[in-house]
């Protein structure tokens, strides 16, 4: 993978204390030698590495453990899955060097939480937003419970039959809120940045896929969020409305469209 963000690098020699310096760079997340199954695994793996260099304290080359952490959250987070690589020739197997496509199934979430990959300084800032988010979530649960009770009372006054299963009745109630919840979701997702508090969470808004097993051919398709759980599939000049479930199935593993670029937008809490 390629993972784009502002980083702080920590390097530590296996035989001496920590050395630190702040940098901004592009981190490389590669699953060729260490296969992964989930996006979080790839990010975690790519933010750690070992390098060999001269140690002033030891007076010789030593192995340093390198740890990258996110120092600042961008408005948009771009993740490129490295689906194509150059496979070296193997004399013993009688194969030639060639371009190859990685078909491995690597899942990715709708909501990407990068809190664990942030610096301690940034985490302190994010804790304010996360605490605020928990408070709002608890208040919403209480509000929903009160509204649900009012909904049941209204149905009873109207003389309508109520199902014995409370869960089924709650499903009916939630359907009445569908339009309102989609509007709230979209307003939160596309609200101008800088008005609220960061939490470390991002939501998926676009995917670029490649279909085909070859690195030299295939078909690219764009999938862009429209509203709620509705997405638009842009296949050349043909557009189709698809659901979020289909987007999350673009994880790879076969001949179907598989995610190549993922674009996430930062979420803030008011």
PDB file of C-alpha atoms in Angstrom, residues 29-131:
ATOM      1  CA  UNK A  29       2.639  -0.056   2.978  1.00  0.00           C
ATOM      2  CA  UNK A  30       3.631  -3.246   1.185  1.00  0.00           C
ATOM      3  CA  UNK A  31       1.921  -6.631   1.490  1.00  0.00           C
ATOM      4  CA  UNK A  32       4.082  -8.549  -0.964  1.00  0.00           C
ATOM      5  CA  UNK A  33       6.378 -10.190   1.599  1.00  0.00           C
ATOM      6  CA  UNK A  34       3.909 -10.166   4.497  1.00  0.00           C
ATOM      7  CA  UNK A  35       0.389 -10.911   3.230  1.00  0.00           C
ATOM      8  CA  UNK A  36      -2.445  -9.181   5.095  1.00  0.00           C
ATOM      9  CA  UNK A  37      -6.216  -9.578   5.226  1.00  0.00           C
ATOM     10  CA  UNK A  38      -7.434  -6.183   6.416  1.00  0.00           C
ATOM     11  CA  UNK A  39      -6.562  -2.556   5.682  1.00  0.00           C
ATOM     12  CA  UNK A  40      -5.695  -1.836   9.330  1.00  0.00           C
ATOM     13  CA  UNK A  41      -3.103  -4.630   9.269  1.00  0.00           C
ATOM     14  CA  UNK A  42      -1.438  -3.126   6.212  1.00  0.00           C
ATOM     15  CA  UNK A  43      -1.298   0.352   7.742  1.00  0.00           C
ATOM     16  CA  UNK A  44       0.135  -0.986  11.014  1.00  0.00           C
ATOM     17  CA  UNK A  45       2.728  -3.061   9.171  1.00  0.00           C
ATOM     18  CA  UNK A  46       3.734  -0.206   6.902  1.00  0.00           C
ATOM     19  CA  UNK A  47       4.317   2.179   9.804  1.00  0.00           C
ATOM     20  CA  UNK A  48       6.984  -0.139  11.221  1.00  0.00           C
ATOM     21  CA  UNK A  49      10.291  -1.117   9.676  1.00  0.00           C
ATOM     22  CA  UNK A  50      13.910  -2.011  10.404  1.00  0.00           C
ATOM     23  CA  UNK A  51      16.903  -0.246   8.890  1.00  0.00           C
ATOM     24  CA  UNK A  52      20.647  -0.769   9.214  1.00  0.00           C
ATOM     25  CA  UNK A  53      22.885   2.258   9.690  1.00  0.00           C
ATOM     26  CA  UNK A  54      25.920   3.532  11.592  1.00  0.00           C
ATOM     27  CA  UNK A  55      25.423   3.861  15.353  1.00  0.00           C
ATOM     28  CA  UNK A  56      27.502   6.678  16.930  1.00  0.00           C
ATOM     29  CA  UNK A  57      27.117   5.063  20.355  1.00  0.00           C
ATOM     30  CA  UNK A  58      28.215   1.582  19.300  1.00  0.00           C
ATOM     31  CA  UNK A  59      30.750   2.687  16.698  1.00  0.00           C
ATOM     32  CA  UNK A  60      29.437   0.221  14.127  1.00  0.00           C
ATOM     33  CA  UNK A  61      26.423  -0.565  11.965  1.00  0.00           C
ATOM     34  CA  UNK A  62      23.358  -1.562  13.933  1.00  0.00           C
ATOM     35  CA  UNK A  63      19.724  -2.453  13.336  1.00  0.00           C
ATOM     36  CA  UNK A  64      17.299   0.372  14.074  1.00  0.00           C
ATOM     37  CA  UNK A  65      13.577  -0.130  14.624  1.00  0.00           C
ATOM     38  CA  UNK A  66      11.654   2.588  12.773  1.00  0.00           C
ATOM     39  CA  UNK A  67       8.172   3.612  13.887  1.00  0.00           C
ATOM     40  CA  UNK A  68       6.025   6.132  11.998  1.00  0.00           C
ATOM     41  CA  UNK A  69       3.062   7.889  13.591  1.00  0.00           C
ATOM     42  CA  UNK A  70       0.549  10.365  12.142  1.00  0.00           C
ATOM     43  CA  UNK A  71       1.245  13.890  13.439  1.00  0.00           C
ATOM     44  CA  UNK A  72      -1.566  15.752  11.646  1.00  0.00           C
ATOM     45  CA  UNK A  73      -4.841  14.604  10.134  1.00  0.00           C
ATOM     46  CA  UNK A  74      -5.496  15.665   6.513  1.00  0.00           C
ATOM     47  CA  UNK A  75      -9.005  16.420   5.280  1.00  0.00           C
ATOM     48  CA  UNK A  76      -8.782  13.506   2.870  1.00  0.00           C
ATOM     49  CA  UNK A  77      -6.939  10.234   3.336  1.00  0.00           C
ATOM     50  CA  UNK A  78      -5.789   8.396   0.202  1.00  0.00           C
ATOM     51  CA  UNK A  79      -4.832   4.745   0.317  1.00  0.00           C
ATOM     52  CA  UNK A  80      -3.412   3.063  -2.766  1.00  0.00           C
ATOM     53  CA  UNK A  81      -3.418  -0.722  -2.758  1.00  0.00           C
ATOM     54  CA  UNK A  82      -0.272  -1.871  -4.528  1.00  0.00           C
ATOM     55  CA  UNK A  83      -1.977  -4.395  -6.791  1.00  0.00           C
ATOM     56  CA  UNK A  84       0.859  -4.448  -9.332  1.00  0.00           C
ATOM     57  CA  UNK A  85       4.532  -5.263  -8.834  1.00  0.00           C
ATOM     58  CA  UNK A  86       7.581  -6.501 -10.740  1.00  0.00           C
ATOM     59  CA  UNK A  87       8.199 -10.196 -10.099  1.00  0.00           C
ATOM     60  CA  UNK A  88      11.856 -11.138 -10.445  1.00  0.00           C
ATOM     61  CA  UNK A  89      12.943 -14.064 -12.598  1.00  0.00           C
ATOM     62  CA  UNK A  90      13.465 -17.410 -10.853  1.00  0.00           C
ATOM     63  CA  UNK A  91      16.140 -19.527 -12.498  1.00  0.00           C
ATOM     64  CA  UNK A  92      15.251 -22.627 -10.496  1.00  0.00           C
ATOM     65  CA  UNK A  93      11.619 -22.422 -11.585  1.00  0.00           C
ATOM     66  CA  UNK A  94      12.492 -21.407 -15.136  1.00  0.00           C
ATOM     67  CA  UNK A  95      10.335 -18.253 -15.009  1.00  0.00           C
ATOM     68  CA  UNK A  96      11.117 -14.851 -16.516  1.00  0.00           C
ATOM     69  CA  UNK A  97      10.790 -11.485 -14.817  1.00  0.00           C
ATOM     70  CA  UNK A  98       7.335 -10.057 -15.385  1.00  0.00           C
ATOM     71  CA  UNK A  99       4.707  -7.607 -14.179  1.00  0.00           C
ATOM     72  CA  UNK A 100       2.214  -9.286 -11.843  1.00  0.00           C
ATOM     73  CA  UNK A 101      -1.095  -8.397 -10.247  1.00  0.00           C
ATOM     74  CA  UNK A 102      -1.772  -9.151  -6.557  1.00  0.00           C
ATOM     75  CA  UNK A 103      -5.262 -10.662  -6.323  1.00  0.00           C
ATOM     76  CA  UNK A 104      -5.315 -11.093  -2.548  1.00  0.00           C
ATOM     77  CA  UNK A 105      -8.555 -10.351  -0.701  1.00  0.00           C
ATOM     78  CA  UNK A 106      -7.908  -7.316   1.529  1.00  0.00           C
ATOM     79  CA  UNK A 107     -11.017  -5.911   3.211  1.00  0.00           C
ATOM     80  CA  UNK A 108     -11.500  -2.218   3.994  1.00  0.00           C
ATOM     81  CA  UNK A 109     -14.062  -0.485   6.255  1.00  0.00           C
ATOM     82  CA  UNK A 110     -16.676   2.168   5.651  1.00  0.00           C
ATOM     83  CA  UNK A 111     -15.365   4.010   8.723  1.00  0.00           C
ATOM     84  CA  UNK A 112     -11.579   4.043   9.106  1.00  0.00           C
ATOM     85  CA  UNK A 113     -10.338   4.913  12.607  1.00  0.00           C
ATOM     86  CA  UNK A 114      -6.650   5.930  12.580  1.00  0.00           C
ATOM     87  CA  UNK A 115      -6.437   6.861  16.286  1.00  0.00           C
ATOM     88  CA  UNK A 116      -4.046   4.003  17.093  1.00  0.00           C
ATOM     89  CA  UNK A 117      -1.623   5.220  14.416  1.00  0.00           C
ATOM     90  CA  UNK A 118      -1.363   8.786  15.759  1.00  0.00           C
ATOM     91  CA  UNK A 119       1.298  10.452  17.906  1.00  0.00           C
ATOM     92  CA  UNK A 120       0.631  10.797  21.639  1.00  0.00           C
ATOM     93  CA  UNK A 121       0.321  14.567  21.174  1.00  0.00           C
ATOM     94  CA  UNK A 122      -2.342  14.166  18.497  1.00  0.00           C
ATOM     95  CA  UNK A 123      -4.186  11.538  20.549  1.00  0.00           C
ATOM     96  CA  UNK A 124      -4.636  14.068  23.368  1.00  0.00           C
ATOM     97  CA  UNK A 125      -6.387  16.377  20.914  1.00  0.00           C
ATOM     98  CA  UNK A 126      -8.480  13.551  19.460  1.00  0.00           C
ATOM     99  CA  UNK A 127      -9.577  12.464  22.949  1.00  0.00           C
ATOM    100  CA  UNK A 128     -11.574  15.701  23.237  1.00  0.00           C
ATOM    101  CA  UNK A 129     -13.516  14.877  20.099  1.00  0.00           C
ATOM    102  CA  UNK A 130     -13.950  11.207  21.004  1.00  0.00           C
ATOM    103  CA  UNK A 131     -15.303  12.105  24.465  1.00  0.00           C
TER     104      UNK A 131
END
